[in-house]
Amino acid sequence: MDPRTNPYAPGAGTQPPELSGRDEIIEKAAIAVDRCRADLPARGLLMVGLRGVGKTVLLTHISQDAEAKGYAVVSIEMPEKRSLPALLIPALRSALLKIDRMAASGALIKKTLRVLGSFVEAMKLKYADVEFSVNLEKQLGIADSGDLEHDLMELFIEVGEAVKEKKTALILFIDEIQYIKEDQFAALIMALHKCAQKRLPVLLIGAGLPQLIAQAGRAKSYAERLFEYPEIGPLSQAAAEKALAIPAERLKMHYTKEALSEILRQTQTYPYFLQEWGKHAWDAAKSSSITLEDVKFATELAISELDASFFRVRFDRLTPAEKKYLRAMAELETSACRSGDIAHILQREVQSVAPIRATLVAKGMIYSLSHGDNAFTVPLFGAYMKRVMPHFAPLNE
């Protein structure tokens, strides 16, 4: 069929044509946001899941809904090597200025902007990547000590009081939240906790890899009471079928039963892969019916494209030792791999490969399950490792 009308959207965080199977989490977030503004107790949400399950899509959708309702929204994505203040400062300033324009200008917002100015100056001395060039006035004595926990708490209290006066709420949306360094994560949690204690309308909705739950607990022990941790996984079979079929039906196309079943089998119903297979199946179709033969042809193209992009960009970040560690995991052919079994395949002691494992966790390539098991954060990555490294060799070879 004509690729110009292809409805599928396989991209990083790209909104799919049919956001299927996520109504419950969207409603949960909407309730938390509305309760926050209504001065009712509300827990933030930290969505956890593997790559390709649509966490970023959900975060974007929820943030757009919140902004449409008039909430003050701060949206940031954490890269691996940036500080939280460096990303938070410009986004927070923009949100405060927007509130100031939308509502009648008030002294409290002006004061909050001055407090932000004090925070900027203090953080410039502490974090080298804070390069905020806008010249803000300063509020001496508030959020200017240089201690992140203390200053961020004071800043959030000022922000909370300002948005409360304007009868709205500030909602922080942070993607890839597992990359926040532990001391900075602790400061963020503490600031949000203080806002919750004072019933100030400031809420965090974030998304990250499965290790996020343990990271939050290590940062602050009370984090488990401050947030809910909804797990975002692959779609149900019914939701996956809708994600594929409904966009096609809107354009007078349909899948045969066998074609749908094959895509669901190949993709394991992960949303990103559904979009990838849907795109190639659409382009391969020769009539208004997408058949099993079309899907088989699409599978070759989809795997080739994933190998060249989605999987490859992650593989290229790895050291040779890290690649061998992941190849050993693939060799085990299980969803959960014991550290001892991986070490045995690598012909090393567990302790000697522990640093490799730690760097892979830090890079977001694997995460720890219970009882010391390890798993890929990227679905289908084990099969890719076998394709890109067909001949396995121990670590010392």
Coordinates of C-alpha atoms in Angstrom, one line a residue:
M1 CA 0.0 0.0 0.0
D2 CA 0.9 3.6 -0.3
P3 CA 3.6 4.5 2.3
R4 CA 2.4 8.1 2.2
T5 CA -0.7 7.1 4.0
N6 CA 0.9 4.6 6.4
P7 CA -0.7 5.3 9.8
Y8 CA 1.8 3.5 12.1
A9 CA 4.4 5.5 14.1
P10 CA 7.5 3.5 15.2
G11 CA 9.5 6.2 16.9
A12 CA 11.0 7.2 20.2
G13 CA 8.1 8.4 22.2
T14 CA 6.0 9.0 19.1
Q15 CA 2.2 9.0 19.8
P16 CA 0.7 5.9 18.1
P17 CA -2.4 6.2 16.0
E18 CA -4.4 4.2 18.6
L19 CA -3.3 4.4 22.2
S20 CA -4.8 1.1 23.2
G21 CA -4.9 -0.7 26.6
R22 CA -3.7 2.2 28.8
D23 CA -6.9 3.8 29.9
E24 CA -6.5 2.6 33.5
I25 CA -3.1 4.3 34.1
I26 CA -4.3 7.5 32.3
E27 CA -7.3 7.7 34.6
K28 CA -5.1 7.0 37.7
A29 CA -2.8 9.9 36.7
A30 CA -5.8 12.2 36.1
I31 CA -7.3 11.4 39.5
A32 CA -3.9 12.1 41.2
V33 CA -3.5 15.4 39.4
D34 CA -7.1 16.6 40.2
R35 CA -6.8 15.6 43.9
C36 CA -3.5 17.5 44.1
R37 CA -5.2 20.7 42.9
A38 CA -8.2 20.1 45.1
D39 CA -6.0 20.1 48.3
L40 CA -6.6 16.4 48.8
P41 CA -3.9 13.9 49.6
A42 CA -2.4 12.5 46.3
R43 CA 0.6 10.2 45.6
G44 CA 2.8 10.8 42.7
L45 CA 3.2 8.1 40.0
L46 CA 6.5 6.6 38.9
M47 CA 5.7 4.3 36.0
V48 CA 8.2 1.5 35.5
G49 CA 8.8 -0.8 32.6
L50 CA 11.1 -2.1 29.9
R51 CA 12.1 -0.2 26.8
G52 CA 9.4 -0.2 24.1
V53 CA 6.4 -0.4 26.4
G54 CA 5.3 3.2 25.7
K55 CA 6.3 4.9 29.0
T56 CA 7.3 8.1 27.2
V57 CA 4.1 8.0 25.1
L58 CA 2.1 7.8 28.3
L59 CA 4.0 10.5 30.0
T60 CA 3.5 12.8 27.0
H61 CA -0.2 12.0 26.8
I62 CA -0.8 12.6 30.5
S63 CA 1.2 15.9 30.5
Q64 CA -0.8 17.2 27.5
D65 CA -4.0 16.4 29.3
A66 CA -2.8 18.2 32.4
E67 CA -1.7 21.3 30.4
A68 CA -5.1 21.3 28.6
K69 CA -6.8 21.5 32.0
G70 CA -4.7 24.6 33.0
Y71 CA -2.1 22.9 35.3
A72 CA 1.4 24.3 35.4
V73 CA 3.5 21.6 33.7
V74 CA 7.3 21.0 33.8
S75 CA 8.5 18.3 31.5
I76 CA 12.1 17.1 31.3
E77 CA 14.0 14.1 30.2
M78 CA 17.0 13.0 32.2
P79 CA 20.1 12.1 30.1
E80 CA 22.8 10.0 31.8
K81 CA 25.4 12.7 32.5
R82 CA 23.4 15.8 33.4
S83 CA 22.4 17.2 36.8
L84 CA 18.8 17.6 37.8
P85 CA 19.2 21.3 38.6
A86 CA 20.5 22.0 35.1
L87 CA 17.4 20.6 33.5
L88 CA 14.9 21.7 36.1
I89 CA 15.8 25.4 36.2
P90 CA 14.8 26.6 32.7
A91 CA 11.7 24.4 32.6
L92 CA 10.5 25.7 36.0
R93 CA 11.1 29.3 35.0
S94 CA 9.1 28.8 31.8
A95 CA 6.2 27.3 33.9
L96 CA 6.2 30.1 36.4
L97 CA 6.3 32.8 33.7
K98 CA 3.3 31.1 32.0
I99 CA 1.3 31.1 35.2
D100 CA 2.2 34.8 35.6
R101 CA 0.9 35.6 32.2
M102 CA -2.3 33.4 32.5
A103 CA -3.3 34.7 35.9
A104 CA -3.4 38.1 37.4
S105 CA 0.1 39.1 38.2
G106 CA 0.8 38.7 41.9
A107 CA 3.6 39.4 44.3
L108 CA 3.9 35.7 45.2
I109 CA 4.9 34.7 41.7
K110 CA 7.4 37.5 41.5
K111 CA 8.9 36.4 44.8
T112 CA 9.1 32.8 43.6
L113 CA 11.0 33.9 40.5
R114 CA 13.4 35.7 42.7
V115 CA 13.8 32.5 44.8
L116 CA 14.5 30.7 41.6
G117 CA 17.2 33.3 40.8
S118 CA 18.8 32.6 44.2
F119 CA 18.6 28.8 43.5
V120 CA 20.3 29.3 40.1
E121 CA 23.3 31.2 41.6
A122 CA 23.7 28.6 44.3
M123 CA 23.6 25.7 41.9
K124 CA 26.0 27.3 39.5
L125 CA 28.7 26.9 42.1
K126 CA 27.8 23.3 42.8
Y127 CA 27.1 21.8 39.3
A128 CA 29.3 22.6 36.4
D129 CA 26.5 22.0 33.8
V130 CA 24.2 24.7 35.2
E131 CA 24.6 27.3 32.5
F132 CA 21.5 29.3 32.9
S133 CA 22.2 32.7 31.3
V134 CA 19.0 34.6 32.0
N135 CA 19.6 37.3 34.7
L136 CA 17.0 36.8 37.4
E137 CA 16.6 38.9 40.5
K138 CA 17.4 37.1 43.8
Q139 CA 15.6 36.6 47.1
L140 CA 18.4 36.6 49.6
G141 CA 18.2 34.0 52.4
I142 CA 16.0 31.5 50.6
A143 CA 17.2 28.6 48.5
D144 CA 20.7 30.0 48.3
S145 CA 22.8 27.9 50.7
G146 CA 24.3 25.7 48.1
D147 CA 22.9 22.6 49.8
L148 CA 20.7 20.9 47.2
E149 CA 18.4 19.2 49.7
H150 CA 17.7 22.3 51.6
D151 CA 17.6 24.7 48.7
L152 CA 15.3 22.5 46.5
M153 CA 12.9 22.0 49.4
E154 CA 12.7 25.8 50.0
L155 CA 12.3 26.4 46.2
F156 CA 9.4 23.8 46.0
I157 CA 7.7 25.3 49.0
E158 CA 7.7 28.8 47.3
V159 CA 6.5 27.3 44.1
G160 CA 3.8 25.3 45.8
E161 CA 2.5 28.4 47.6
A162 CA 2.5 30.4 44.4
V163 CA 0.6 27.9 42.4
K164 CA -1.9 27.3 45.2
E165 CA -2.6 31.0 45.3
K166 CA -3.4 30.8 41.5
K167 CA -5.7 27.8 42.2
T168 CA -3.7 25.4 40.1
A169 CA -1.0 22.8 40.7
L170 CA 2.5 22.2 39.4
I171 CA 3.0 18.8 37.9
L172 CA 6.5 17.6 37.3
F173 CA 6.9 15.1 34.4
I174 CA 10.3 13.5 34.4
D175 CA 11.3 10.8 31.8
E176 CA 14.2 8.4 32.2
I177 CA 14.1 9.2 35.9
Q178 CA 16.5 6.3 36.7
Y179 CA 19.4 8.5 35.5
I180 CA 19.0 11.0 38.3
K181 CA 22.0 10.6 40.6
E182 CA 21.0 9.3 44.0
D183 CA 21.8 12.4 46.0
Q184 CA 19.8 14.5 43.6
F185 CA 17.0 12.0 43.6
A186 CA 17.0 12.1 47.4
A187 CA 16.7 15.9 47.3
L188 CA 13.8 15.8 44.9
I189 CA 12.0 13.2 47.0
M190 CA 12.6 15.3 50.2
A191 CA 11.2 18.4 48.5
L192 CA 8.1 16.6 47.3
H193 CA 7.6 15.1 50.7
K194 CA 7.7 18.5 52.4
C195 CA 5.2 19.8 49.9
A196 CA 2.9 16.9 50.6
Q197 CA 3.2 17.6 54.4
K198 CA 2.3 21.2 53.8
R199 CA -0.5 20.3 51.4
L200 CA 1.0 22.3 48.6
P201 CA -0.1 21.3 45.1
V202 CA 3.2 19.9 43.7
L203 CA 3.2 16.4 42.2
L204 CA 5.7 14.2 40.3
I205 CA 4.7 11.9 37.6
G206 CA 7.8 10.1 36.2
A207 CA 8.8 7.1 34.1
G208 CA 11.8 4.9 34.2
L209 CA 13.3 1.4 34.0
P210 CA 12.4 -1.3 36.5
Q211 CA 15.4 -0.5 38.8
L212 CA 13.7 2.8 39.6
I213 CA 11.8 1.3 42.5
A214 CA 14.9 0.2 44.3
Q215 CA 16.7 3.5 43.5
A216 CA 13.8 5.5 45.0
G217 CA 13.9 3.3 48.2
R218 CA 17.7 3.8 48.5
A219 CA 17.4 7.6 48.0
K220 CA 14.7 8.0 50.7
S221 CA 13.1 5.2 52.8
Y222 CA 9.7 6.9 52.7
A223 CA 9.6 7.0 48.9
E224 CA 7.4 3.9 48.8
R225 CA 4.7 5.9 50.7
L226 CA 5.1 9.0 48.6
F227 CA 4.6 7.3 45.2
E228 CA 2.7 4.6 43.4
Y229 CA 4.7 2.4 41.0
P230 CA 2.4 1.2 38.2
E231 CA 4.1 -1.4 36.0
I232 CA 3.8 -0.7 32.3
G233 CA 4.2 -3.9 30.4
P234 CA 3.3 -5.4 27.0
L235 CA -0.3 -5.0 25.9
S236 CA -2.9 -7.7 26.3
Q237 CA -3.7 -9.6 23.2
A238 CA -7.0 -7.8 22.7
A239 CA -5.4 -4.3 23.2
A240 CA -2.5 -5.3 20.8
E241 CA -5.0 -6.3 18.1
K242 CA -6.8 -3.0 18.5
A243 CA -3.5 -1.0 18.3
L244 CA -2.9 -2.6 14.9
A245 CA -6.4 -3.1 13.5
I246 CA -8.1 0.2 14.3
P247 CA -5.6 2.5 12.4
A248 CA -5.9 0.2 9.4
E249 CA -9.7 0.1 9.5
R250 CA -9.9 3.9 9.5
L251 CA -8.2 3.7 6.1
K252 CA -10.3 0.8 4.8
M253 CA -7.7 -1.8 5.4
H254 CA -7.9 -4.9 7.5
Y255 CA -5.7 -7.8 8.8
T256 CA -6.4 -11.4 8.3
K257 CA -6.7 -13.4 11.6
E258 CA -3.4 -15.2 10.8
A259 CA -1.6 -12.0 10.0
L260 CA -2.6 -10.5 13.4
S261 CA -1.6 -13.6 15.2
E262 CA 1.8 -13.7 13.6
I263 CA 2.6 -10.0 14.4
L264 CA 1.5 -10.6 18.1
R265 CA 3.8 -13.6 18.2
Q266 CA 6.8 -11.8 16.7
T267 CA 6.4 -8.6 18.8
Q268 CA 5.3 -10.3 22.1
T269 CA 2.7 -7.4 22.1
Y270 CA 5.3 -4.7 23.0
P271 CA 3.8 -1.4 21.7
Y272 CA 7.0 -0.1 20.0
F273 CA 7.4 -3.4 18.0
L274 CA 3.7 -3.4 17.1
Q275 CA 4.2 -0.1 15.4
E276 CA 7.3 -1.3 13.6
W277 CA 5.6 -4.5 12.3
G278 CA 2.5 -2.6 11.4
K279 CA 4.4 -0.1 9.4
H280 CA 6.2 -2.7 7.4
A281 CA 3.1 -4.9 7.0
W282 CA 1.2 -1.9 5.6
D283 CA 4.0 -1.1 3.1
A284 CA 4.1 -4.8 2.0
A285 CA 0.4 -5.2 1.5
K286 CA -0.7 -5.5 -2.2
S287 CA -4.4 -5.1 -1.5
S288 CA -6.8 -3.9 1.2
S289 CA -6.2 -7.2 3.1
I290 CA -2.9 -7.5 5.1
T291 CA -2.1 -11.3 4.9
L292 CA 0.2 -13.7 6.6
E293 CA 2.6 -13.5 3.6
D294 CA 2.7 -9.8 4.0
V295 CA 3.6 -10.1 7.7
K296 CA 6.3 -12.7 7.0
F297 CA 7.9 -10.3 4.5
A298 CA 7.4 -7.4 7.0
T299 CA 9.2 -9.4 9.7
E300 CA 12.4 -9.6 7.7
L301 CA 12.3 -5.8 7.1
A302 CA 11.3 -5.0 10.7
I303 CA 14.1 -7.1 12.2
S304 CA 16.6 -5.6 9.8
E305 CA 15.6 -2.1 10.7
L306 CA 15.6 -2.7 14.4
D307 CA 19.1 -4.3 14.2
A308 CA 20.3 -1.2 12.4
S309 CA 18.8 1.4 14.7
F310 CA 16.8 0.4 17.9
F311 CA 19.2 -2.4 19.0
R312 CA 22.4 -1.0 17.4
V313 CA 22.5 2.3 19.1
R314 CA 22.4 0.5 22.5
F315 CA 25.0 -2.2 21.4
D316 CA 27.4 0.5 20.2
R317 CA 27.6 2.0 23.7
L318 CA 28.9 -1.2 25.2
T319 CA 32.5 -2.1 25.9
P320 CA 33.8 -5.5 24.6
A321 CA 33.4 -7.0 28.1
E322 CA 29.9 -5.7 28.4
K323 CA 29.0 -7.2 25.1
K324 CA 30.3 -10.6 26.1
Y325 CA 28.3 -10.4 29.4
L326 CA 25.1 -9.7 27.5
R327 CA 25.9 -12.4 25.0
A328 CA 26.3 -14.9 27.9
M329 CA 22.8 -13.8 29.1
A330 CA 21.4 -14.5 25.6
E331 CA 23.2 -17.9 25.6
L332 CA 21.1 -18.9 28.7
E333 CA 17.9 -18.4 26.7
T334 CA 15.8 -17.6 29.8
S335 CA 14.0 -14.4 30.8
A336 CA 15.8 -14.3 34.2
C337 CA 19.5 -15.1 34.4
R338 CA 21.3 -16.0 37.6
S339 CA 24.6 -14.0 38.1
G340 CA 26.4 -17.3 38.9
D341 CA 25.2 -18.9 35.6
I342 CA 26.4 -15.9 33.6
A343 CA 29.8 -16.0 35.3
H344 CA 30.0 -19.7 34.7
I345 CA 29.5 -19.2 30.9
L346 CA 32.1 -16.4 31.0
Q347 CA 34.5 -18.8 32.8
R348 CA 35.0 -16.3 35.6
E349 CA 34.1 -16.0 39.3
V350 CA 31.0 -14.1 40.1
Q351 CA 32.9 -11.4 42.0
S352 CA 35.2 -10.7 39.0
V353 CA 32.3 -9.9 36.7
A354 CA 30.2 -7.9 39.2
P355 CA 31.7 -4.6 38.0
I356 CA 30.6 -5.3 34.5
R357 CA 27.1 -6.1 35.7
A358 CA 27.1 -2.8 37.7
T359 CA 28.0 -0.7 34.6
L360 CA 25.3 -2.5 32.5
V361 CA 22.7 -1.7 35.2
A362 CA 23.9 2.0 35.2
K363 CA 23.7 2.1 31.4
G364 CA 20.1 0.9 31.6
M365 CA 20.8 -2.3 29.7
I366 CA 19.9 -4.8 32.4
Y367 CA 18.1 -4.8 35.8
S368 CA 18.0 -7.0 38.8
L369 CA 15.0 -9.2 39.6
S370 CA 14.5 -10.9 42.9
H371 CA 17.0 -13.5 44.2
G372 CA 19.9 -12.0 42.2
D373 CA 18.4 -12.7 38.8
N374 CA 19.1 -10.4 35.9
A375 CA 17.1 -9.5 32.8
F376 CA 17.4 -7.3 29.7
T377 CA 15.7 -3.9 29.9
V378 CA 15.3 -4.1 26.1
P379 CA 12.8 -6.7 24.9
L380 CA 14.0 -9.2 22.2
F381 CA 17.6 -8.0 22.9
G382 CA 18.8 -11.5 23.5
A383 CA 17.9 -12.6 20.0
Y384 CA 19.7 -9.6 18.7
M385 CA 22.9 -10.4 20.6
K386 CA 22.9 -13.8 18.9
R387 CA 22.5 -12.3 15.5
V388 CA 25.2 -9.7 16.0
M389 CA 27.6 -12.0 17.9
P390 CA 26.7 -15.5 16.4
H391 CA 29.8 -17.2 17.9
F392 CA 30.0 -16.9 21.7
A393 CA 33.4 -16.7 23.4
P394 CA 34.3 -16.6 27.1
L395 CA 35.5 -13.3 28.6
N396 CA 39.2 -14.2 28.5
E397 CA 39.1 -14.9 24.7

